[in-house]
Coordinates of C-alpha atoms in Angstrom, one line a residue:
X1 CA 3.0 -23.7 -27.7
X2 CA 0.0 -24.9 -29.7
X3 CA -0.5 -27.4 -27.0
X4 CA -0.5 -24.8 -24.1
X5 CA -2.7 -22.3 -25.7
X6 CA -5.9 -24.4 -26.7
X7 CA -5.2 -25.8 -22.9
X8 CA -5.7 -21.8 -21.9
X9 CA -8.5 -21.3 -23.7
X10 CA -10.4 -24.6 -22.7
X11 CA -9.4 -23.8 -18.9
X12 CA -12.5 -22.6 -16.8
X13 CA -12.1 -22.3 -13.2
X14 CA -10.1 -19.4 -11.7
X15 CA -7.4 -21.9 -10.1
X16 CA -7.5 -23.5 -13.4
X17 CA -6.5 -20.8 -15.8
X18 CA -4.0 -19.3 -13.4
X19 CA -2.0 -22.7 -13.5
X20 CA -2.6 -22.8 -17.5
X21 CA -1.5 -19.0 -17.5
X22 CA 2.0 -19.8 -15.3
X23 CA 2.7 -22.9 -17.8
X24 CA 2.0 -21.4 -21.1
X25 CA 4.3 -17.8 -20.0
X26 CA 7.3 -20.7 -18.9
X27 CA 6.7 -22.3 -22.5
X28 CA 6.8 -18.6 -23.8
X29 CA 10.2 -17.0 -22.2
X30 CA 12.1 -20.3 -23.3
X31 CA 14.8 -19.7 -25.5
X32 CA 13.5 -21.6 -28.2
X33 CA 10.5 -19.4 -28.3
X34 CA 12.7 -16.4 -28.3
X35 CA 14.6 -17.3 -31.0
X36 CA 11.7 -18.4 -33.2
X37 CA 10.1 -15.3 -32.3
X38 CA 13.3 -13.3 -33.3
X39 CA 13.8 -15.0 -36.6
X40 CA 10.0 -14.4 -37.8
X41 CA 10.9 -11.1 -37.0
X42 CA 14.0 -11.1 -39.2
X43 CA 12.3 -13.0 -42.1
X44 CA 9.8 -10.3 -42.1
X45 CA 12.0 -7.5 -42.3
X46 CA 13.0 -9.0 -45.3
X47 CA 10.3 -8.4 -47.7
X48 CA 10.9 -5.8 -49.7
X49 CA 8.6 -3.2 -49.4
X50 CA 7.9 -3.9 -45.6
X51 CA 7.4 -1.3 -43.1
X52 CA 8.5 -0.2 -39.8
X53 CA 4.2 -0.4 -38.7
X54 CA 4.1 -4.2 -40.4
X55 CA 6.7 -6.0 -38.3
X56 CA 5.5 -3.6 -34.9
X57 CA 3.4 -6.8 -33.9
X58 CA 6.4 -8.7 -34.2
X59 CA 8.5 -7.1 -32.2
X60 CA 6.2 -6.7 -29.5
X61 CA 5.9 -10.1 -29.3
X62 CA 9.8 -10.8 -28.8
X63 CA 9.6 -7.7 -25.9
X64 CA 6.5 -9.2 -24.2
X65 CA 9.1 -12.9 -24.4
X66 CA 12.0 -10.5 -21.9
X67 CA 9.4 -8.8 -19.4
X68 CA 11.7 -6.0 -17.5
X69 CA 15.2 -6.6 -19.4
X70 CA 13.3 -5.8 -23.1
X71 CA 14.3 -1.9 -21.6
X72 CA 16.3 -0.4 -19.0
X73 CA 20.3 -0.9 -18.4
X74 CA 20.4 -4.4 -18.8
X75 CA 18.1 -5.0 -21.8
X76 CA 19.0 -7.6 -23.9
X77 CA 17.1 -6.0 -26.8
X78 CA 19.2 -3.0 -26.8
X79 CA 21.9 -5.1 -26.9
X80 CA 21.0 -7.0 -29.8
X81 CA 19.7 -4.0 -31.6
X82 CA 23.7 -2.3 -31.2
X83 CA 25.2 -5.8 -32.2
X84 CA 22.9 -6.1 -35.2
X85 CA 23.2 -2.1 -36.3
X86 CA 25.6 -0.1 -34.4
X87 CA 29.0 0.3 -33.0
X88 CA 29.7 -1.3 -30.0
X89 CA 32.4 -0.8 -27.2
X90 CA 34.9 -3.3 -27.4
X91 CA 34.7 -4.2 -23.8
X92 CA 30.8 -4.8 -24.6
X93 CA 32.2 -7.1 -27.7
X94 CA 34.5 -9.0 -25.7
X95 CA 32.1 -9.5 -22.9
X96 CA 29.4 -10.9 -25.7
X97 CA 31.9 -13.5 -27.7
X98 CA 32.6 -14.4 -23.7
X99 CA 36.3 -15.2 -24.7
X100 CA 36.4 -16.1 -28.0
X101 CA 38.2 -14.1 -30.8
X102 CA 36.1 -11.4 -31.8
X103 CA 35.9 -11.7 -35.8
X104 CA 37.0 -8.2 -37.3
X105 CA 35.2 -7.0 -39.5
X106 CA 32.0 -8.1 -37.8
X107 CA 30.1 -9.6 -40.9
X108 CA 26.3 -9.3 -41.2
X109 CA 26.3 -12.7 -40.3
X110 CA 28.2 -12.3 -37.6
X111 CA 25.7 -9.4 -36.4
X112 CA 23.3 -11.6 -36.8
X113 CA 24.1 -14.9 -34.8
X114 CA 25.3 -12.6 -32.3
X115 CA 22.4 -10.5 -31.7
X116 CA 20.3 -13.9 -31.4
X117 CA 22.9 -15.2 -29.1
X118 CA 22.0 -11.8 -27.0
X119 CA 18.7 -12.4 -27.2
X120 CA 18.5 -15.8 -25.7
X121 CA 20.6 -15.4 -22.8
X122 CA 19.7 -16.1 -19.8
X123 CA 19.1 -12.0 -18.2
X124 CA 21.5 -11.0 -15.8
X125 CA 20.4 -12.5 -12.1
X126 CA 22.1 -12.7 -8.5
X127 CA 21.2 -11.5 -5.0
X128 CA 20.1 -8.1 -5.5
X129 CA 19.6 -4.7 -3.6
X130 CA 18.7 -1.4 -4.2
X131 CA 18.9 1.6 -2.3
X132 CA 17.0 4.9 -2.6
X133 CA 17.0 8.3 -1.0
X134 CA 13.7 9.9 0.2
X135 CA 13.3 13.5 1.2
X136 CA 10.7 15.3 3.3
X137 CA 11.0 11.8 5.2
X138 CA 11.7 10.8 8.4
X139 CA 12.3 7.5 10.4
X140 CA 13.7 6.2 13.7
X141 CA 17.5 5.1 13.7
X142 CA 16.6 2.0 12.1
X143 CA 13.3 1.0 11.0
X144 CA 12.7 -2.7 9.2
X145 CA 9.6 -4.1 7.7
X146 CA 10.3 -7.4 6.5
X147 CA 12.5 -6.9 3.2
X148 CA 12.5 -2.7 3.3
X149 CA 15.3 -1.3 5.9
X150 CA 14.5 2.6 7.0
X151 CA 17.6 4.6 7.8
X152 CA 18.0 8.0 9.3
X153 CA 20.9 9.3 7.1
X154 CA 22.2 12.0 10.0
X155 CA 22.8 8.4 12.3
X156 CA 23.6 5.8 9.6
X157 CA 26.4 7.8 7.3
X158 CA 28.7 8.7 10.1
X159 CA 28.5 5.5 12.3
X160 CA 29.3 3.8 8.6
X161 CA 32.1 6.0 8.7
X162 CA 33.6 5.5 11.9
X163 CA 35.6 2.3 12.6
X164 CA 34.9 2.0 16.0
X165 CA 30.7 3.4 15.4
X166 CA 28.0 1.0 16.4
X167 CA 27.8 -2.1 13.8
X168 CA 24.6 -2.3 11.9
X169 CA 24.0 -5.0 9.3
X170 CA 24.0 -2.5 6.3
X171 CA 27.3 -1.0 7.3
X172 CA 29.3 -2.6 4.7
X173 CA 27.2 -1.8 2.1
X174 CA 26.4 1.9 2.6
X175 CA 30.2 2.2 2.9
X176 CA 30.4 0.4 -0.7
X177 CA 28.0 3.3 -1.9
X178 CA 29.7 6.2 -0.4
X179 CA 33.0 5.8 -1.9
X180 CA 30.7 4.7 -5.2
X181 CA 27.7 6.7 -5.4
X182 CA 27.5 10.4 -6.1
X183 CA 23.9 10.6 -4.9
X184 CA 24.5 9.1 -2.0
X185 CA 27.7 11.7 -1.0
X186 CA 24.6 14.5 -2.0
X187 CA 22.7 13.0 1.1
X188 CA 26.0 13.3 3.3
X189 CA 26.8 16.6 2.8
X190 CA 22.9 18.0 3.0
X191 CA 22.9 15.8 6.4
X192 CA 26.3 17.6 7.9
X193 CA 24.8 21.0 7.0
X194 CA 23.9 22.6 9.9
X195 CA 21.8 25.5 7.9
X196 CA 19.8 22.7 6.5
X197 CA 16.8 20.8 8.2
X198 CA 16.9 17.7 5.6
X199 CA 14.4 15.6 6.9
X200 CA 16.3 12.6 4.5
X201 CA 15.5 8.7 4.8
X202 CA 17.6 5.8 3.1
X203 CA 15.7 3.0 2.1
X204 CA 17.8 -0.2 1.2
X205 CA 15.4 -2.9 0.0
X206 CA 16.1 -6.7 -0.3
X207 CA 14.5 -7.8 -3.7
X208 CA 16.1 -11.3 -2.9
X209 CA 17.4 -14.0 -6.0
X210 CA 16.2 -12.4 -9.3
X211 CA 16.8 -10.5 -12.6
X212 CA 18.5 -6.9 -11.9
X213 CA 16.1 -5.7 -15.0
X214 CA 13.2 -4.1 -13.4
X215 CA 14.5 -4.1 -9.8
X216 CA 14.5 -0.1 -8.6
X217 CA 10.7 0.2 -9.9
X218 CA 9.7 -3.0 -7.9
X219 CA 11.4 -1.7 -4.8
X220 CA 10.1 1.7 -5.1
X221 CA 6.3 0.2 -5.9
X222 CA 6.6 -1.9 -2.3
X223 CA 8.1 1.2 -0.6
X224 CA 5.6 3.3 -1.6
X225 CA 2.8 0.4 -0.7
X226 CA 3.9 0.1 2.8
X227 CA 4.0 4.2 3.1
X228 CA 0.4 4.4 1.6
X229 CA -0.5 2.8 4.8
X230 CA 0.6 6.2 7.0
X231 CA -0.4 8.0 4.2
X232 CA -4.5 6.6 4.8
X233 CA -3.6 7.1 8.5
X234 CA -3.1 11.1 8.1
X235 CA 0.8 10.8 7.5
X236 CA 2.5 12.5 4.4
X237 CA 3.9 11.5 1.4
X238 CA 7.7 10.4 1.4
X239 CA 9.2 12.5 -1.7
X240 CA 11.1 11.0 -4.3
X241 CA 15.0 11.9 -5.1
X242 CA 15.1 10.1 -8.1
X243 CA 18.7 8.4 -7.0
X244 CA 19.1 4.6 -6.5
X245 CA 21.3 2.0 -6.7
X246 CA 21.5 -1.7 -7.9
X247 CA 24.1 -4.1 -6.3
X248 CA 23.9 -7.6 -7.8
X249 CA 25.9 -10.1 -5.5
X250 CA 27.1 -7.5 -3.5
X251 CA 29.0 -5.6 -6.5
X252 CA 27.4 -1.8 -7.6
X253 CA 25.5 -2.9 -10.7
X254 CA 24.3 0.5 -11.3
X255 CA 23.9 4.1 -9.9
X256 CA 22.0 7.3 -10.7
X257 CA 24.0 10.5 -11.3
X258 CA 22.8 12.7 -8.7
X259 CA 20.1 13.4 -6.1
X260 CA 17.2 16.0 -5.8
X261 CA 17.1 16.2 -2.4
X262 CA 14.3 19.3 -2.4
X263 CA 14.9 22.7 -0.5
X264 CA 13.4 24.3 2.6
X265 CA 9.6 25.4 2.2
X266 CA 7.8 28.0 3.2
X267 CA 5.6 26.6 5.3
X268 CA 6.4 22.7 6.7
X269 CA 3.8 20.6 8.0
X270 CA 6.2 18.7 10.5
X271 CA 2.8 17.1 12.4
X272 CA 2.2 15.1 9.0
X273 CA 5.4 14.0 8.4
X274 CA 6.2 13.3 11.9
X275 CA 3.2 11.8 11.4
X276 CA 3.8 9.4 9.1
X277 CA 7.1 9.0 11.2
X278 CA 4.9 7.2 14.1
X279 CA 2.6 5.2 12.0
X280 CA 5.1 3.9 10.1
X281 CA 7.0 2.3 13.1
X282 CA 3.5 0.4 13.5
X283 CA 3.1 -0.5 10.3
X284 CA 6.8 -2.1 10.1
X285 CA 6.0 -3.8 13.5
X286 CA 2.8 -5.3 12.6
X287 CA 4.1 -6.6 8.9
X288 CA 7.8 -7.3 9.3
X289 CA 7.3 -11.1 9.9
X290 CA 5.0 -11.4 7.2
X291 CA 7.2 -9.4 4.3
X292 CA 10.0 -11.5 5.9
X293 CA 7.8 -14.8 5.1
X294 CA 6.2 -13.8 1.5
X295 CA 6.4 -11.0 -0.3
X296 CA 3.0 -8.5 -0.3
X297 CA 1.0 -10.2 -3.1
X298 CA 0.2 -7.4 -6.2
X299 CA -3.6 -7.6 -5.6
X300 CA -2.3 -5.9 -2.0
X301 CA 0.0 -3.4 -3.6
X302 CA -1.9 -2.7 -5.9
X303 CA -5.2 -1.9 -3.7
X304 CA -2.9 -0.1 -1.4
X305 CA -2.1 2.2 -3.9
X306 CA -5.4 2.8 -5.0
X307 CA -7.1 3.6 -1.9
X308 CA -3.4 6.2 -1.2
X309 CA -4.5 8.0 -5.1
X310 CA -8.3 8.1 -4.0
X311 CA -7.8 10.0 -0.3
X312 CA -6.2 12.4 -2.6
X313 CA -9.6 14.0 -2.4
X314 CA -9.5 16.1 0.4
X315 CA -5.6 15.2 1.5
X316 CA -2.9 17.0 3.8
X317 CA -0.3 16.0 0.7
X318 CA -3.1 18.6 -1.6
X319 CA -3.9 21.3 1.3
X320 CA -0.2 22.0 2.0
X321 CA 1.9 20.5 -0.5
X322 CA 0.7 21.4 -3.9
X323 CA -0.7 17.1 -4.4
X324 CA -2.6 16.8 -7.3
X325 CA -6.4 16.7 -6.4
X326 CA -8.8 13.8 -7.6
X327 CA -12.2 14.4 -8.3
X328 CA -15.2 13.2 -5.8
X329 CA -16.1 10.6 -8.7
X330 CA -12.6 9.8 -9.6
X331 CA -11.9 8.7 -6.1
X332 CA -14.9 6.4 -6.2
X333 CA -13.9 5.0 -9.2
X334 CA -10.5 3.7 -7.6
X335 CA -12.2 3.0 -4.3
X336 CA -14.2 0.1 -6.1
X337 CA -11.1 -0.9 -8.3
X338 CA -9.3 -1.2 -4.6
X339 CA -12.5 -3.7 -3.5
X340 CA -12.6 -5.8 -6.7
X341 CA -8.3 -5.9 -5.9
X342 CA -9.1 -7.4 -2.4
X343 CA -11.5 -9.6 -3.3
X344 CA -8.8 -11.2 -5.6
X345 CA -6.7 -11.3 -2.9
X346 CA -9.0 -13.2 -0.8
X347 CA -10.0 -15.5 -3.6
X348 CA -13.7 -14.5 -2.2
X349 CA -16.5 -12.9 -4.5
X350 CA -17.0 -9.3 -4.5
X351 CA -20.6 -9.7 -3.2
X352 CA -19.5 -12.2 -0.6
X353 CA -16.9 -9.2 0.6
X354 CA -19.6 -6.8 0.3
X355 CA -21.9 -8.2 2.1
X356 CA -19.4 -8.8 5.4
X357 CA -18.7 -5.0 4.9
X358 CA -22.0 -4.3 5.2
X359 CA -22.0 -6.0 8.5
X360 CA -19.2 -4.6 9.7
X361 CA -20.4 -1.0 9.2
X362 CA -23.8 -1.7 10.8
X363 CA -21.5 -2.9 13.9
X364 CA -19.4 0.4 13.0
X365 CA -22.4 3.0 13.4
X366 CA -24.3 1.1 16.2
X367 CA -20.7 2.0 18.2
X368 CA -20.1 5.2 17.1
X369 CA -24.3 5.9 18.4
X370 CA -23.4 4.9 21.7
X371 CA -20.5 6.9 21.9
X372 CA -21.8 10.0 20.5
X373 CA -24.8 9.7 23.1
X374 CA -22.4 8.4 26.3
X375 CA -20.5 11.6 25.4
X376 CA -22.9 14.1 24.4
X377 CA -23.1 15.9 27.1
X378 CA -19.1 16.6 27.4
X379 CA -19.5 17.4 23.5
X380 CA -22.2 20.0 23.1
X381 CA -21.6 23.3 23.8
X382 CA -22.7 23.6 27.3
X383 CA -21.6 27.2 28.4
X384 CA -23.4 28.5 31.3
X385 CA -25.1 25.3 32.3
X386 CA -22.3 23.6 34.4
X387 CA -19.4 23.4 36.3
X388 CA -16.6 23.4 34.0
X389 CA -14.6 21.1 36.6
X390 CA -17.3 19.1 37.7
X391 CA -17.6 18.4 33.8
X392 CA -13.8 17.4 33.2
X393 CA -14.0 15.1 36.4
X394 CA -16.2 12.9 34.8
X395 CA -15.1 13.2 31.4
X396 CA -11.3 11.9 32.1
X397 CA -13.2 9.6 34.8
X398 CA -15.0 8.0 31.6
X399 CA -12.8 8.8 28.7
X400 CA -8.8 9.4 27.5
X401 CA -7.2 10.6 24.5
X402 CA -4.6 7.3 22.9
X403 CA -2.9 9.5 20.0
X404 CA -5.4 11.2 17.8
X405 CA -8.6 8.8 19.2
X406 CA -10.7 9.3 22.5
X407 CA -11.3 5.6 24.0
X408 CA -14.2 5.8 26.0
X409 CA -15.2 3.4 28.7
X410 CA -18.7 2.3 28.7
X411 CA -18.7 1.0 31.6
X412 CA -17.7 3.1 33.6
X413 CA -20.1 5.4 31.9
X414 CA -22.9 2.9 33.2
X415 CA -21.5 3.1 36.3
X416 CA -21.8 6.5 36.8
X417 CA -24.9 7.1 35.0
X418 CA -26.8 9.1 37.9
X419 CA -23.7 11.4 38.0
X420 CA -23.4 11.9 34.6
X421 CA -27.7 12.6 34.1
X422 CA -27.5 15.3 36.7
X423 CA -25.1 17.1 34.9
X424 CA -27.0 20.3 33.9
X425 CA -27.2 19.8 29.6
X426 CA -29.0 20.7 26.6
X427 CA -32.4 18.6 25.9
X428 CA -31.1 16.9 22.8
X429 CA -27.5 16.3 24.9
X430 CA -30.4 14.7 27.6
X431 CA -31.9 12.7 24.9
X432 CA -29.0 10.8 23.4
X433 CA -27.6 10.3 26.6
X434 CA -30.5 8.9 28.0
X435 CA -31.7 6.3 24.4
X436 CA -27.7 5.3 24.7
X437 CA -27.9 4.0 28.4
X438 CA -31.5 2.4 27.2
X439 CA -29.3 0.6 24.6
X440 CA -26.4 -0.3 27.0
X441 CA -29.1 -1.9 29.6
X442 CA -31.8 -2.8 27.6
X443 CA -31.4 -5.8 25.5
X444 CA -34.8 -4.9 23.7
X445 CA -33.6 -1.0 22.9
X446 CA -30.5 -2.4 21.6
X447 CA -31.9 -4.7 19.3
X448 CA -34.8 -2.1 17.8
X449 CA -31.4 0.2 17.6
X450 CA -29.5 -2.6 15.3
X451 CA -32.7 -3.2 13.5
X452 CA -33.0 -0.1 12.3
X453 CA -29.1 0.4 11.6
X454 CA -29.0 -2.5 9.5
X455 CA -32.5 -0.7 7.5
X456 CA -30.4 2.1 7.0
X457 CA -27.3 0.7 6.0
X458 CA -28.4 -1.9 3.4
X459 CA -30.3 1.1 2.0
X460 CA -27.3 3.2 1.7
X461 CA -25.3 -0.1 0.2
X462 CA -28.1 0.1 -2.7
X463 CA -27.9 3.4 -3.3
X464 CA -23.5 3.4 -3.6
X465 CA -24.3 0.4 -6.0
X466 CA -26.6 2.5 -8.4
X467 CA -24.0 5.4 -7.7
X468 CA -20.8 3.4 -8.3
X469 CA -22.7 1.8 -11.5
X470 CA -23.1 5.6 -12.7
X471 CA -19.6 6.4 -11.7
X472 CA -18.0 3.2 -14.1
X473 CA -20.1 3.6 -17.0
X474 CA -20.3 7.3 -17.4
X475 CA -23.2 7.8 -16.1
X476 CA -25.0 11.1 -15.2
X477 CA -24.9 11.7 -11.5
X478 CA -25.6 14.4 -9.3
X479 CA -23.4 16.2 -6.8
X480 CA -26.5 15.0 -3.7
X481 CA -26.1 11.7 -4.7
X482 CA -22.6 11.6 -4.9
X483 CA -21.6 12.9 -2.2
X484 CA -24.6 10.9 0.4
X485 CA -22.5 7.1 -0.4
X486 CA -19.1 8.8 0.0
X487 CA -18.3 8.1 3.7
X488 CA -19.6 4.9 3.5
X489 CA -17.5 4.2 -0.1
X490 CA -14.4 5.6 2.1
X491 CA -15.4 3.3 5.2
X492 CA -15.8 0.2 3.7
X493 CA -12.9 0.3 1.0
X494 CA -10.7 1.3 4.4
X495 CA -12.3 -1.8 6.3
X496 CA -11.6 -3.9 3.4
X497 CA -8.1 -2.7 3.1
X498 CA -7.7 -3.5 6.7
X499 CA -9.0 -6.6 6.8
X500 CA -6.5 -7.5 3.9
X501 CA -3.7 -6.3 5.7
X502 CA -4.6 -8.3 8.5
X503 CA -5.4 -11.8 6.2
X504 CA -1.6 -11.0 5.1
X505 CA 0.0 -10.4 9.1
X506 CA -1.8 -13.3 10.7
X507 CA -1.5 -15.6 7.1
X508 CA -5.6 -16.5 7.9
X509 CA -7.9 -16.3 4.7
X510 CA -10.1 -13.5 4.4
X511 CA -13.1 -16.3 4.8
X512 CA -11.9 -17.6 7.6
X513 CA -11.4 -13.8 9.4
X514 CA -15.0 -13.4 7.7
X515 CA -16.4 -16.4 9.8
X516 CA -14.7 -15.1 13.0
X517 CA -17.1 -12.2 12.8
X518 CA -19.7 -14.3 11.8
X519 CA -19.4 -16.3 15.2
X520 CA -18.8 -13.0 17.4
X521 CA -22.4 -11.5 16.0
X522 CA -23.7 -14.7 16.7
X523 CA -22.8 -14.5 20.2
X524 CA -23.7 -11.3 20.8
X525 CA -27.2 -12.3 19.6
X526 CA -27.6 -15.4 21.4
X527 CA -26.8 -13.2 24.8
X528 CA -29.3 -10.6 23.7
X529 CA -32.4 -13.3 23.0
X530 CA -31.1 -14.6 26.5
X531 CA -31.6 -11.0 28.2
X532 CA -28.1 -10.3 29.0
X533 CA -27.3 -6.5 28.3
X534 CA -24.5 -4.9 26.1
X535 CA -22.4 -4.3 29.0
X536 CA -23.1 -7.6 30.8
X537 CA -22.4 -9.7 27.3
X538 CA -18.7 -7.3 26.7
X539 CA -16.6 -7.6 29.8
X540 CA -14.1 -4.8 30.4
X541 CA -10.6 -5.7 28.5
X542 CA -7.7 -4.4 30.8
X543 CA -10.4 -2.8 33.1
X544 CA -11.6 -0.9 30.3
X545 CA -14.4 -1.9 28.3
X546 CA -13.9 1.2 25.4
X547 CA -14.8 1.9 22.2
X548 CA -12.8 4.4 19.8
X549 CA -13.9 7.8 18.1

């Protein structure tokens, strides 16, 4: 143990110390440690005089040996703890001597080698499984994303029921839980209520070849990862029941009592948790191979759930369903904790991260420019000017809503330029539709455009360092300055976020999806220095060259 902790400290690169790190924790969950650690613990309690506070440090070390199992239904502490001072159940004694005549009376020395014998087992471990109920939830039938299987209750219960119902590959085991599971026989009967709109969702989740200990909060931590994903898209949050249930090698381990399955509001937003309903199916789409492959690395979950806690700003979960509110600088605060997450993901530097952001958002608002001016005159108010349905011809012509976006074609904008100019229009509608045809023609406009984009955003990526400084070391900071970095805080944490997400689908580094937009800017500026235009350098895709609003 020596050994492995001078290595730690001596350890200086990253890769270095997380390889020292791995070794030294195997060397510190061995049983030998744990037993060494347990007697110190019982030599100290020895000493008269001692206190409950002197030998705290002590057993904190023997909890930090067991990880999950030092609580919960299968800790091996507790266990210990009743065999050393307590009455146990005889089927808990029999199951501890594992055969062997249980002595009677149980001596103190008895107590003793048995609570060490506890301590040092190897924690209970198999194939395990948990299930949990959601409310204010919905899903499709059947809805997998790689180790996480969504299950409309009102489809899955009875079919499970019926012998001749369509086979599903968690039949068997949502059968198991109905005649086990009180919870789950909660769901059943709020599903077959015909006075009751449940909205329910069973999740089963595959936690794979592991310790039991610990195994409902690590399935609810990647559920509630993968749902953080609708949740940033405008969805809802899935509502806990607080009901789950453990099978270990295909046997019920454990089960929760009951199930709050919520009751009928007043008012339901049903468009945010339908939908989180639709973006979910995407979600599962675009990462089931992946979760199926590896499991979402912490530095993902965790940056997932940091972005979902900082939109609670100004959230549909806090307008209409009582969500706690974060502050302006709270949310911040957690939007930079989410970029330092990702950049440990990446194994990239925060600046190096930073910097591509910064990239990306100059490409971000030199589109959303040419958009706003293509489409101004559609947007402004225009009342008395035009032709109402001369107006909408050209602006389905040139534009079509996908979901909640409007993808607009800029070519065919270019096309119909003329048309479009002689539309009768405001003179600031005239203005930015004329300097955004300049830019889409004009190789020259468009690069005095980017220019000054790129002035403007590297300012603004000053001024959310100063604020962000402010915001971690308690700074004084004003509500102006505050709030003039927050949509670009919110834009680049979401673009870092996304680019993670897409480093963990497609299994390419982060440098290496970095460097592909490296090479694309590149391009572009090798076709502008050779005259080409935006719109003779970008090619319609699918007939549509578009960009998204």
């Amino acid at each position: 143990m020596q050994a492995r902790t001078e290595e730690l400290l001596a350890a200086t690169s990253r890769d270095e110390i997380v390889d020292c790190a791995g070794r030294f924790f195997d060397l510190w969950q061995q049983p030998e440690s744990t037993s060494a650690a347990f007697r110190d613990l019982c030599q100290a309690t020895s000493v008269t005089g001692v206190t409950s506070w002197d030998v705290r440090p002590l057993s904190d070390i023997l909890a930090s040996q067991h990880g999950p199992s030092a609580v919960g239904p299968w800790s091996r502490l507790e266990n210990a703890a009743t065999a050393l001072d307590g009455e146990p159940h005889p089927l808990q004694l029999e199951a501890w001597f594992e055969g062997a005549p249980v002595p009677e009376p149980l001596t103190a020395f008895d107590r003793l080698r048995l609570a060490e014998r506890l301590i040092v087992a190897r924690p209970t471990s198999g194939e395990v499984v948990v299930w949990l109920a959601y409310h204010r939830a919905m899903v499709a039938t059947r809805t997998v994303a790689g180790p996480i299987t969504f299950l409309r209750p009102e489809w899955a219960i009875p079919n499970a029921r019926q012998k001749d119902g369509p086979p599903f590959p968690e039949r068997d085991e949502l059968l198991t839980l109905l005649r086990e599971s009180t919870w789950i026989k909660e769901v059943e009967k709020a599903v077959n209520d015909p006075e009751n709109e449940s909205m329910l969702v069973l999740a089963r989740v595959a936690m794979g070849n592991r310790e039991a200990a610990g195994a409902v909060d690590d399935a609810e931590r990647t559920i509630e990862a993968v749902l953080s994903i609708a949740v940033g898209a405008g969805g809802v949050s899935w509502q806990k029941s607080g009901s789950s249930a453990t099978l270990l090698d295909g046997r019920t381990a454990s089960n929760s009592m009951g199930a709050h399955l919520g009751s009928r509001p007043h008012f339901e937003d049903k468009y945010g948790i339908r939908a989180t309903h639709s973006v979910l199916a995407d979600v599962s789409e675009r990462l089931n191979a992946a979760m199926n492959d590896t499991p979402m690395p912490d530095y993902l979950v965790e940056a997932l759930l940091a972005l979902r806690e900082a939109g609670m700003a100004n959230h549909r979960d806090v307008h209409f369903y009582g969500a706690r509110a974060v502050t302006p600088r709270f949310s911040m605060a957690l939007q930079d904790h989410a970029m330092e997450l990702i950049a440990s993901f990446g194994s990239i530097g925060a600046a190096q991260l930073a910097t591509a952001l910064e990239k990306d958002e100059t490409d971000w608002v030199f589109m959303q420019r040419l958009l706003t001016g293509v489409m101004a005159p559609f947007d402004a108010s225009q009342d008395g000017l035009s032709d109402p349905g001369e107006r909408q011809v050209l602006e389905r012509t040139i534009s079509r809503f996908d979901g909640e976006s409007r993808v607009v074609s800029l070519h065919k904008a270019v096309d119909l330029r003329e048309e479009i100019l002689g539309l009768p229009m405001t003179a600031l509608a005239r203005a930015d539709l004329t300097a955004a045809m300049e830019v889409l023609s004009r190789p020259r406009k468009e690069a005095q455009l980017l220019g000054s984009i790129r002035d403007d955003v590297r300012r603004i990526r000053e001024r959310h360092r100063r604020v962000r400084n402010a915001v971690n070391h308690g700074n004084p900071l004003t509500t102006a300055a505050l709030e003039s970095v927050r949509g670009f805080a919110e834009r680049t944490s979401r673009a870092a976020l996304n680019m993670a997400l897409n480093s963990y689908a497609s299994k390419k580094s982060l440098p290496t999806l970095i460097d592909a937009g490296e090479s694309a800017r590149r391009a572009q500026e090798q076709g502008r220095t050779n005259g080409q235009s935006f719109i003779a350098r970008n090619p319609p895709v699918d007939g549509t060259n578009s960009g998204e609003r």
